[in-house]
PDB file of C-alpha atoms in Angstrom:
ATOM      1  CA  UNK H   1     115.536 135.394 125.541  1.00  0.00           C
ATOM      2  CA  UNK H   2     117.189 132.287 125.395  1.00  0.00           C
ATOM      3  CA  UNK H   3     114.774 130.234 127.067  1.00  0.00           C
ATOM      4  CA  UNK H   4     112.227 131.651 124.088  1.00  0.00           C
ATOM      5  CA  UNK H   5     114.590 130.162 121.376  1.00  0.00           C
ATOM      6  CA  UNK H   6     114.431 126.719 123.502  1.00  0.00           C
ATOM      7  CA  UNK H   7     110.839 127.112 123.965  1.00  0.00           C
ATOM      8  CA  UNK H   8     110.783 127.740 119.845  1.00  0.00           C
ATOM      9  CA  UNK H   9     113.132 124.313 119.646  1.00  0.00           C
ATOM     10  CA  UNK H  10     111.303 122.175 122.067  1.00  0.00           C
ATOM     11  CA  UNK H  11     107.915 123.043 120.081  1.00  0.00           C
ATOM     12  CA  UNK H  12     109.084 122.257 116.798  1.00  0.00           C
ATOM     13  CA  UNK H  13     111.039 118.503 117.854  1.00  0.00           C
ATOM     14  CA  UNK H  14     107.352 117.446 119.576  1.00  0.00           C
ATOM     15  CA  UNK H  15     105.717 118.423 116.193  1.00  0.00           C
ATOM     16  CA  UNK H  16     108.330 116.798 114.127  1.00  0.00           C
ATOM     17  CA  UNK H  17     107.510 113.966 116.138  1.00  0.00           C
ATOM     18  CA  UNK H  18     103.983 113.800 116.477  1.00  0.00           C
ATOM     19  CA  UNK H  19     104.595 113.816 112.552  1.00  0.00           C
ATOM     20  CA  UNK H  20     106.857 110.997 112.513  1.00  0.00           C
ATOM     21  CA  UNK H  21     104.160 109.230 114.865  1.00  0.00           C
ATOM     22  CA  UNK H  22     101.528 109.618 113.309  1.00  0.00           C
ATOM     23  CA  UNK H  23     103.272 108.325 109.414  1.00  0.00           C
ATOM     24  CA  UNK H  24     104.097 105.708 111.212  1.00  0.00           C
ATOM     25  CA  UNK H  25     100.713 104.582 112.197  1.00  0.00           C
ATOM     26  CA  UNK H  26      99.361 105.350 108.109  1.00  0.00           C
ATOM     27  CA  UNK H  27      97.261 108.823 109.841  1.00  0.00           C
ATOM     28  CA  UNK H  28      98.197 112.030 108.218  1.00  0.00           C
ATOM     29  CA  UNK H  29     101.657 113.762 109.005  1.00  0.00           C
ATOM     30  CA  UNK H  30      99.661 116.841 109.672  1.00  0.00           C
ATOM     31  CA  UNK H  31      96.974 116.564 111.917  1.00  0.00           C
ATOM     32  CA  UNK H  32      96.866 112.850 112.126  1.00  0.00           C
ATOM     33  CA  UNK H  33      98.043 113.151 115.790  1.00  0.00           C
ATOM     34  CA  UNK H  34      97.135 115.956 118.204  1.00  0.00           C
ATOM     35  CA  UNK H  35      98.646 115.158 120.986  1.00  0.00           C
ATOM     36  CA  UNK H  36      99.741 112.662 123.623  1.00  0.00           C
ATOM     37  CA  UNK H  37      99.173 111.690 127.142  1.00  0.00           C
ATOM     38  CA  UNK H  38     102.446 110.899 129.577  1.00  0.00           C
ATOM     39  CA  UNK H  39     102.938 107.159 129.777  1.00  0.00           C
ATOM     40  CA  UNK H  40     102.877 106.690 134.137  1.00  0.00           C
ATOM     41  CA  UNK H  41     106.473 105.505 135.189  1.00  0.00           C
ATOM     42  CA  UNK H  42     106.894 102.912 136.705  1.00  0.00           C
ATOM     43  CA  UNK H  43     109.190 102.652 140.161  1.00  0.00           C
ATOM     44  CA  UNK H  44     112.691 101.357 138.529  1.00  0.00           C
ATOM     45  CA  UNK H  45     113.475 100.508 141.985  1.00  0.00           C
ATOM     46  CA  UNK H  46     111.876  96.949 142.638  1.00  0.00           C
ATOM     47  CA  UNK H  47     112.012  95.802 139.185  1.00  0.00           C
ATOM     48  CA  UNK H  48     114.861  93.396 139.454  1.00  0.00           C
ATOM     49  CA  UNK H  49     117.318  92.314 136.162  1.00  0.00           C
ATOM     50  CA  UNK H  50     116.150  89.215 133.941  1.00  0.00           C
ATOM     51  CA  UNK H  51     117.735  85.652 133.059  1.00  0.00           C
ATOM     52  CA  UNK H  52     117.555  85.994 129.474  1.00  0.00           C
ATOM     53  CA  UNK H  53     117.851  82.051 129.233  1.00  0.00           C
ATOM     54  CA  UNK H  54     113.947  80.979 130.436  1.00  0.00           C
ATOM     55  CA  UNK H  55     112.745  83.356 127.541  1.00  0.00           C
ATOM     56  CA  UNK H  56     114.626  80.964 125.344  1.00  0.00           C
ATOM     57  CA  UNK H  57     111.801  78.687 124.777  1.00  0.00           C
ATOM     58  CA  UNK H  58     109.256  80.845 125.506  1.00  0.00           C
ATOM     59  CA  UNK H  59     110.081  82.795 121.916  1.00  0.00           C
ATOM     60  CA  UNK H  60     110.420  80.150 120.199  1.00  0.00           C
ATOM     61  CA  UNK H  61     107.124  78.011 121.251  1.00  0.00           C
ATOM     62  CA  UNK H  62     105.602  81.120 120.471  1.00  0.00           C
ATOM     63  CA  UNK H  63     107.368  82.805 117.447  1.00  0.00           C
ATOM     64  CA  UNK H  64     104.615  82.828 114.017  1.00  0.00           C
ATOM     65  CA  UNK H  65     107.543  83.013 111.976  1.00  0.00           C
ATOM     66  CA  UNK H  66     108.833  79.328 113.047  1.00  0.00           C
ATOM     67  CA  UNK H  67     105.106  77.833 114.094  1.00  0.00           C
ATOM     68  CA  UNK H  68     104.710  78.793 110.125  1.00  0.00           C
ATOM     69  CA  UNK H  69     107.832  77.450 109.124  1.00  0.00           C
ATOM     70  CA  UNK H  70     107.061  74.396 111.254  1.00  0.00           C
ATOM     71  CA  UNK H  71     103.598  73.850 109.020  1.00  0.00           C
ATOM     72  CA  UNK H  72     105.011  74.159 105.884  1.00  0.00           C
ATOM     73  CA  UNK H  73     107.521  71.572 106.791  1.00  0.00           C
ATOM     74  CA  UNK H  74     104.786  69.286 108.004  1.00  0.00           C
ATOM     75  CA  UNK H  75     102.692  69.652 104.569  1.00  0.00           C
ATOM     76  CA  UNK H  76     105.569  69.311 102.503  1.00  0.00           C
ATOM     77  CA  UNK H  77     106.346  65.874 103.769  1.00  0.00           C
ATOM     78  CA  UNK H  78     102.358  64.714 103.681  1.00  0.00           C
ATOM     79  CA  UNK H  79     102.800  66.736  99.909  1.00  0.00           C
ATOM     80  CA  UNK H  80     105.104  64.034  98.540  1.00  0.00           C
ATOM     81  CA  UNK H  81     103.473  61.279 100.528  1.00  0.00           C
ATOM     82  CA  UNK H  82     100.364  62.432  97.934  1.00  0.00           C
ATOM     83  CA  UNK H  83     102.636  61.842  95.324  1.00  0.00           C
ATOM     84  CA  UNK H  84     104.670  59.196  95.591  1.00  0.00           C
ATOM     85  CA  UNK H  85     101.491  57.060  96.722  1.00  0.00           C
ATOM     86  CA  UNK H  86      99.819  59.013  93.395  1.00  0.00           C
ATOM     87  CA  UNK H  87      99.758  56.617  91.126  1.00  0.00           C
ATOM     88  CA  UNK H  88      96.302  54.553  93.278  1.00  0.00           C
ATOM     89  CA  UNK H  89      94.618  57.102  92.388  1.00  0.00           C
ATOM     90  CA  UNK H  90      92.766  56.665  89.189  1.00  0.00           C
ATOM     91  CA  UNK H  91      91.978  60.566  88.852  1.00  0.00           C
ATOM     92  CA  UNK H  92      95.753  61.216  89.571  1.00  0.00           C
ATOM     93  CA  UNK H  93      98.564  62.263  87.111  1.00  0.00           C
ATOM     94  CA  UNK H  94     100.455  60.990  89.059  1.00  0.00           C
ATOM     95  CA  UNK H  95     102.207  57.906  87.563  1.00  0.00           C
ATOM     96  CA  UNK H  96     105.038  55.043  88.222  1.00  0.00           C
ATOM     97  CA  UNK H  97     107.642  55.887  85.271  1.00  0.00           C
ATOM     98  CA  UNK H  98     111.334  58.238  85.018  1.00  0.00           C
ATOM     99  CA  UNK H  99     109.818  61.146  86.617  1.00  0.00           C
ATOM    100  CA  UNK H 100     108.884  59.170  89.878  1.00  0.00           C
ATOM    101  CA  UNK H 101     111.908  59.115  91.435  1.00  0.00           C
ATOM    102  CA  UNK H 102     112.506  62.853  91.452  1.00  0.00           C
ATOM    103  CA  UNK H 103     109.402  63.576  93.091  1.00  0.00           C
ATOM    104  CA  UNK H 104     110.506  62.134  96.677  1.00  0.00           C
ATOM    105  CA  UNK H 105     113.997  63.820  95.436  1.00  0.00           C
ATOM    106  CA  UNK H 106     112.052  67.664  95.209  1.00  0.00           C
ATOM    107  CA  UNK H 107     109.927  67.097  97.750  1.00  0.00           C
ATOM    108  CA  UNK H 108     112.783  66.535 100.439  1.00  0.00           C
ATOM    109  CA  UNK H 109     114.828  69.512  98.581  1.00  0.00           C
ATOM    110  CA  UNK H 110     111.914  71.740  99.823  1.00  0.00           C
ATOM    111  CA  UNK H 111     112.210  69.714 102.902  1.00  0.00           C
ATOM    112  CA  UNK H 112     115.453  70.305 104.102  1.00  0.00           C
ATOM    113  CA  UNK H 113     115.161  74.093 102.750  1.00  0.00           C
ATOM    114  CA  UNK H 114     112.376  74.956 105.263  1.00  0.00           C
ATOM    115  CA  UNK H 115     114.065  73.467 108.056  1.00  0.00           C
ATOM    116  CA  UNK H 116     117.446  75.441 107.418  1.00  0.00           C
ATOM    117  CA  UNK H 117     115.342  78.226 107.420  1.00  0.00           C
ATOM    118  CA  UNK H 118     113.341  77.130 110.343  1.00  0.00           C
ATOM    119  CA  UNK H 119     116.653  76.369 112.157  1.00  0.00           C
ATOM    120  CA  UNK H 120     118.479  79.855 111.395  1.00  0.00           C
ATOM    121  CA  UNK H 121     115.067  81.204 112.582  1.00  0.00           C
ATOM    122  CA  UNK H 122     115.101  80.172 115.886  1.00  0.00           C
ATOM    123  CA  UNK H 123     119.001  80.722 116.309  1.00  0.00           C
ATOM    124  CA  UNK H 124     117.794  84.112 115.294  1.00  0.00           C
ATOM    125  CA  UNK H 125     114.978  84.225 117.899  1.00  0.00           C
ATOM    126  CA  UNK H 126     117.944  82.761 120.455  1.00  0.00           C
ATOM    127  CA  UNK H 127     119.972  86.207 119.385  1.00  0.00           C
ATOM    128  CA  UNK H 128     117.487  88.489 119.325  1.00  0.00           C
ATOM    129  CA  UNK H 129     116.366  87.258 123.269  1.00  0.00           C
ATOM    130  CA  UNK H 130     119.922  87.486 124.153  1.00  0.00           C
ATOM    131  CA  UNK H 131     120.062  91.123 123.097  1.00  0.00           C
ATOM    132  CA  UNK H 132     116.400  92.563 124.049  1.00  0.00           C
ATOM    133  CA  UNK H 133     116.962  91.125 128.078  1.00  0.00           C
ATOM    134  CA  UNK H 134     120.435  92.643 127.707  1.00  0.00           C
ATOM    135  CA  UNK H 135     118.972  95.601 127.074  1.00  0.00           C
ATOM    136  CA  UNK H 136     116.679  95.437 129.755  1.00  0.00           C
ATOM    137  CA  UNK H 137     119.005  94.734 131.942  1.00  0.00           C
ATOM    138  CA  UNK H 138     121.648  97.429 130.936  1.00  0.00           C
ATOM    139  CA  UNK H 139     118.381 100.819 131.445  1.00  0.00           C
ATOM    140  CA  UNK H 140     118.309  99.450 134.876  1.00  0.00           C
ATOM    141  CA  UNK H 141     121.656  99.922 135.789  1.00  0.00           C
ATOM    142  CA  UNK H 142     121.566 103.380 134.175  1.00  0.00           C
ATOM    143  CA  UNK H 143     118.903 103.975 136.414  1.00  0.00           C
ATOM    144  CA  UNK H 144     120.741 102.753 139.349  1.00  0.00           C
ATOM    145  CA  UNK H 145     124.310 105.198 138.378  1.00  0.00           C
ATOM    146  CA  UNK H 146     121.940 108.182 136.904  1.00  0.00           C
ATOM    147  CA  UNK H 147     119.512 107.422 140.446  1.00  0.00           C
ATOM    148  CA  UNK H 148     122.967 108.131 142.814  1.00  0.00           C
ATOM    149  CA  UNK H 149     124.006 110.830 140.350  1.00  0.00           C
ATOM    150  CA  UNK H 150     120.791 112.717 141.343  1.00  0.00           C
ATOM    151  CA  UNK H 151     121.307 111.866 145.337  1.00  0.00           C
ATOM    152  CA  UNK H 152     124.698 113.272 145.097  1.00  0.00           C
ATOM    153  CA  UNK H 153     123.831 116.046 143.693  1.00  0.00           C
ATOM    154  CA  UNK H 154     121.248 117.266 145.255  1.00  0.00           C
ATOM    155  CA  UNK H 155     123.330 116.143 148.899  1.00  0.00           C
ATOM    156  CA  UNK H 156     125.937 118.531 147.475  1.00  0.00           C
ATOM    157  CA  UNK H 157     123.342 121.118 146.256  1.00  0.00           C
ATOM    158  CA  UNK H 158     122.165 121.120 150.144  1.00  0.00           C
ATOM    159  CA  UNK H 159     125.231 121.883 151.260  1.00  0.00           C
ATOM    160  CA  UNK H 160     126.367 124.473 149.190  1.00  0.00           C
ATOM    161  CA  UNK H 161     122.211 125.501 150.146  1.00  0.00           C
ATOM    162  CA  UNK H 162     123.329 125.756 153.748  1.00  0.00           C
ATOM    163  CA  UNK H 163     126.594 127.349 154.147  1.00  0.00           C
ATOM    164  CA  UNK H 164     124.642 130.293 151.908  1.00  0.00           C
ATOM    165  CA  UNK H 165     121.940 130.330 154.565  1.00  0.00           C
ATOM    166  CA  UNK H 166     124.874 130.071 157.659  1.00  0.00           C
ATOM    167  CA  UNK H 167     126.479 133.837 155.963  1.00  0.00           C
ATOM    168  CA  UNK H 168     129.538 132.130 155.419  1.00  0.00           C
ATOM    169  CA  UNK H 169     131.398 134.646 153.966  1.00  0.00           C
ATOM    170  CA  UNK H 170     133.253 132.526 151.250  1.00  0.00           C
ATOM    171  CA  UNK H 171     129.570 132.698 148.960  1.00  0.00           C
ATOM    172  CA  UNK H 172     130.591 135.899 147.360  1.00  0.00           C
ATOM    173  CA  UNK H 173     134.516 134.084 145.914  1.00  0.00           C
ATOM    174  CA  UNK H 174     134.096 132.977 142.463  1.00  0.00           C
ATOM    175  CA  UNK H 175     135.196 129.465 143.604  1.00  0.00           C
ATOM    176  CA  UNK H 176     131.633 129.203 145.808  1.00  0.00           C
ATOM    177  CA  UNK H 177     129.893 129.879 142.260  1.00  0.00           C
ATOM    178  CA  UNK H 178     131.325 127.570 140.015  1.00  0.00           C
ATOM    179  CA  UNK H 179     130.844 124.855 142.819  1.00  0.00           C
ATOM    180  CA  UNK H 180     127.021 125.804 142.995  1.00  0.00           C
ATOM    181  CA  UNK H 181     126.795 126.294 139.018  1.00  0.00           C
ATOM    182  CA  UNK H 182     128.561 122.986 138.497  1.00  0.00           C
ATOM    183  CA  UNK H 183     126.249 121.158 141.005  1.00  0.00           C
ATOM    184  CA  UNK H 184     123.152 122.824 138.822  1.00  0.00           C
ATOM    185  CA  UNK H 185     124.727 121.532 136.013  1.00  0.00           C
ATOM    186  CA  UNK H 186     125.570 117.568 137.469  1.00  0.00           C
ATOM    187  CA  UNK H 187     121.407 117.310 139.111  1.00  0.00           C
ATOM    188  CA  UNK H 188     119.973 118.437 135.282  1.00  0.00           C
ATOM    189  CA  UNK H 189     122.653 115.796 133.949  1.00  0.00           C
ATOM    190  CA  UNK H 190     122.111 112.880 136.293  1.00  0.00           C
ATOM    191  CA  UNK H 191     117.614 113.633 136.247  1.00  0.00           C
ATOM    192  CA  UNK H 192     118.013 114.153 132.778  1.00  0.00           C
ATOM    193  CA  UNK H 193     119.864 110.607 132.167  1.00  0.00           C
ATOM    194  CA  UNK H 194     116.902 109.323 134.982  1.00  0.00           C
ATOM    195  CA  UNK H 195     114.748 110.342 132.492  1.00  0.00           C
ATOM    196  CA  UNK H 196     116.223 108.472 129.707  1.00  0.00           C
ATOM    197  CA  UNK H 197     116.781 105.313 131.023  1.00  0.00           C
ATOM    198  CA  UNK H 198     113.017 104.855 132.398  1.00  0.00           C
ATOM    199  CA  UNK H 199     111.944 105.710 128.738  1.00  0.00           C
ATOM    200  CA  UNK H 200     114.155 102.979 127.344  1.00  0.00           C
ATOM    201  CA  UNK H 201     113.195 100.561 129.723  1.00  0.00           C
ATOM    202  CA  UNK H 202     110.058 100.878 128.565  1.00  0.00           C
ATOM    203  CA  UNK H 203     111.089 100.114 125.143  1.00  0.00           C
ATOM    204  CA  UNK H 204     112.952  97.216 126.547  1.00  0.00           C
ATOM    205  CA  UNK H 205     110.184  96.029 128.204  1.00  0.00           C
ATOM    206  CA  UNK H 206     108.103  96.073 125.344  1.00  0.00           C
ATOM    207  CA  UNK H 207     110.872  94.343 122.728  1.00  0.00           C
ATOM    208  CA  UNK H 208     110.895  91.388 125.541  1.00  0.00           C
ATOM    209  CA  UNK H 209     107.459  91.054 125.570  1.00  0.00           C
ATOM    210  CA  UNK H 210     106.803  90.702 121.548  1.00  0.00           C
ATOM    211  CA  UNK H 211     109.056  88.250 121.521  1.00  0.00           C
ATOM    212  CA  UNK H 212     107.549  86.212 124.149  1.00  0.00           C
ATOM    213  CA  UNK H 213     103.348  87.392 123.496  1.00  0.00           C
ATOM    214  CA  UNK H 214     103.345  88.885 126.634  1.00  0.00           C
ATOM    215  CA  UNK H 215     101.598  92.538 128.021  1.00  0.00           C
ATOM    216  CA  UNK H 216      99.997  94.037 125.097  1.00  0.00           C
ATOM    217  CA  UNK H 217     101.096  91.007 123.016  1.00  0.00           C
ATOM    218  CA  UNK H 218      99.588  88.685 124.602  1.00  0.00           C
ATOM    219  CA  UNK H 219      96.342  87.955 121.988  1.00  0.00           C
ATOM    220  CA  UNK H 220      98.367  88.119 118.839  1.00  0.00           C
ATOM    221  CA  UNK H 221      99.719  84.536 119.094  1.00  0.00           C
ATOM    222  CA  UNK H 222      98.411  82.318 115.870  1.00  0.00           C
ATOM    223  CA  UNK H 223      96.149  80.535 117.760  1.00  0.00           C
ATOM    224  CA  UNK H 224      95.550  79.196 121.563  1.00  0.00           C
ATOM    225  CA  UNK H 225      94.751  76.371 123.123  1.00  0.00           C
ATOM    226  CA  UNK H 226      90.852  76.453 123.282  1.00  0.00           C
ATOM    227  CA  UNK H 227      90.860  76.973 119.762  1.00  0.00           C
ATOM    228  CA  UNK H 228      92.569  74.097 118.287  1.00  0.00           C
TER     229      UNK H 228
END
């Protein structure tokens, strides 16, 4: 009965997650996503930690937000020049008068505001890179700890099983049963933590790739060198 209850709760949780995923991508919550496919798990033993410093400049250079603000700054400069020399154009409404100086002041104010926003954006990008890489490296540490726990728990269970196979006279006492139960619980805990670490790694890797526009996000650049 307990197992049946756990399976029912698990099915409810899966249905809720599918509904949430469907809602996140603007599909009908009830039947927008009927099933999911398993994601191939990477070999975490071959993955090395990252150095956040080498990702800062690529993230800043490829940032859509920073690039857009850069374009707006250049447009603001050109717009100020157009108005500054507009009095030379017979078809222009610009003229030299009491409001002529304010044209430069407004232009410089807009440029300073855009520059400040760009600097704030670049600072925020640097912070996100640091946090993203830190999360990435933390998942590797969490995996190593859980993997060590799995190995230790399996070895402990093997020792207990060996005692059972050899007919140890003490296997009937309460302490042996308790130790066996604790070893099983420990193995399940570390195995679950290992799976969690792997999936957390996939999420953190996706965050880093989004910042530097690599992997799944490699085609999201505003323009490429060939299209300039």
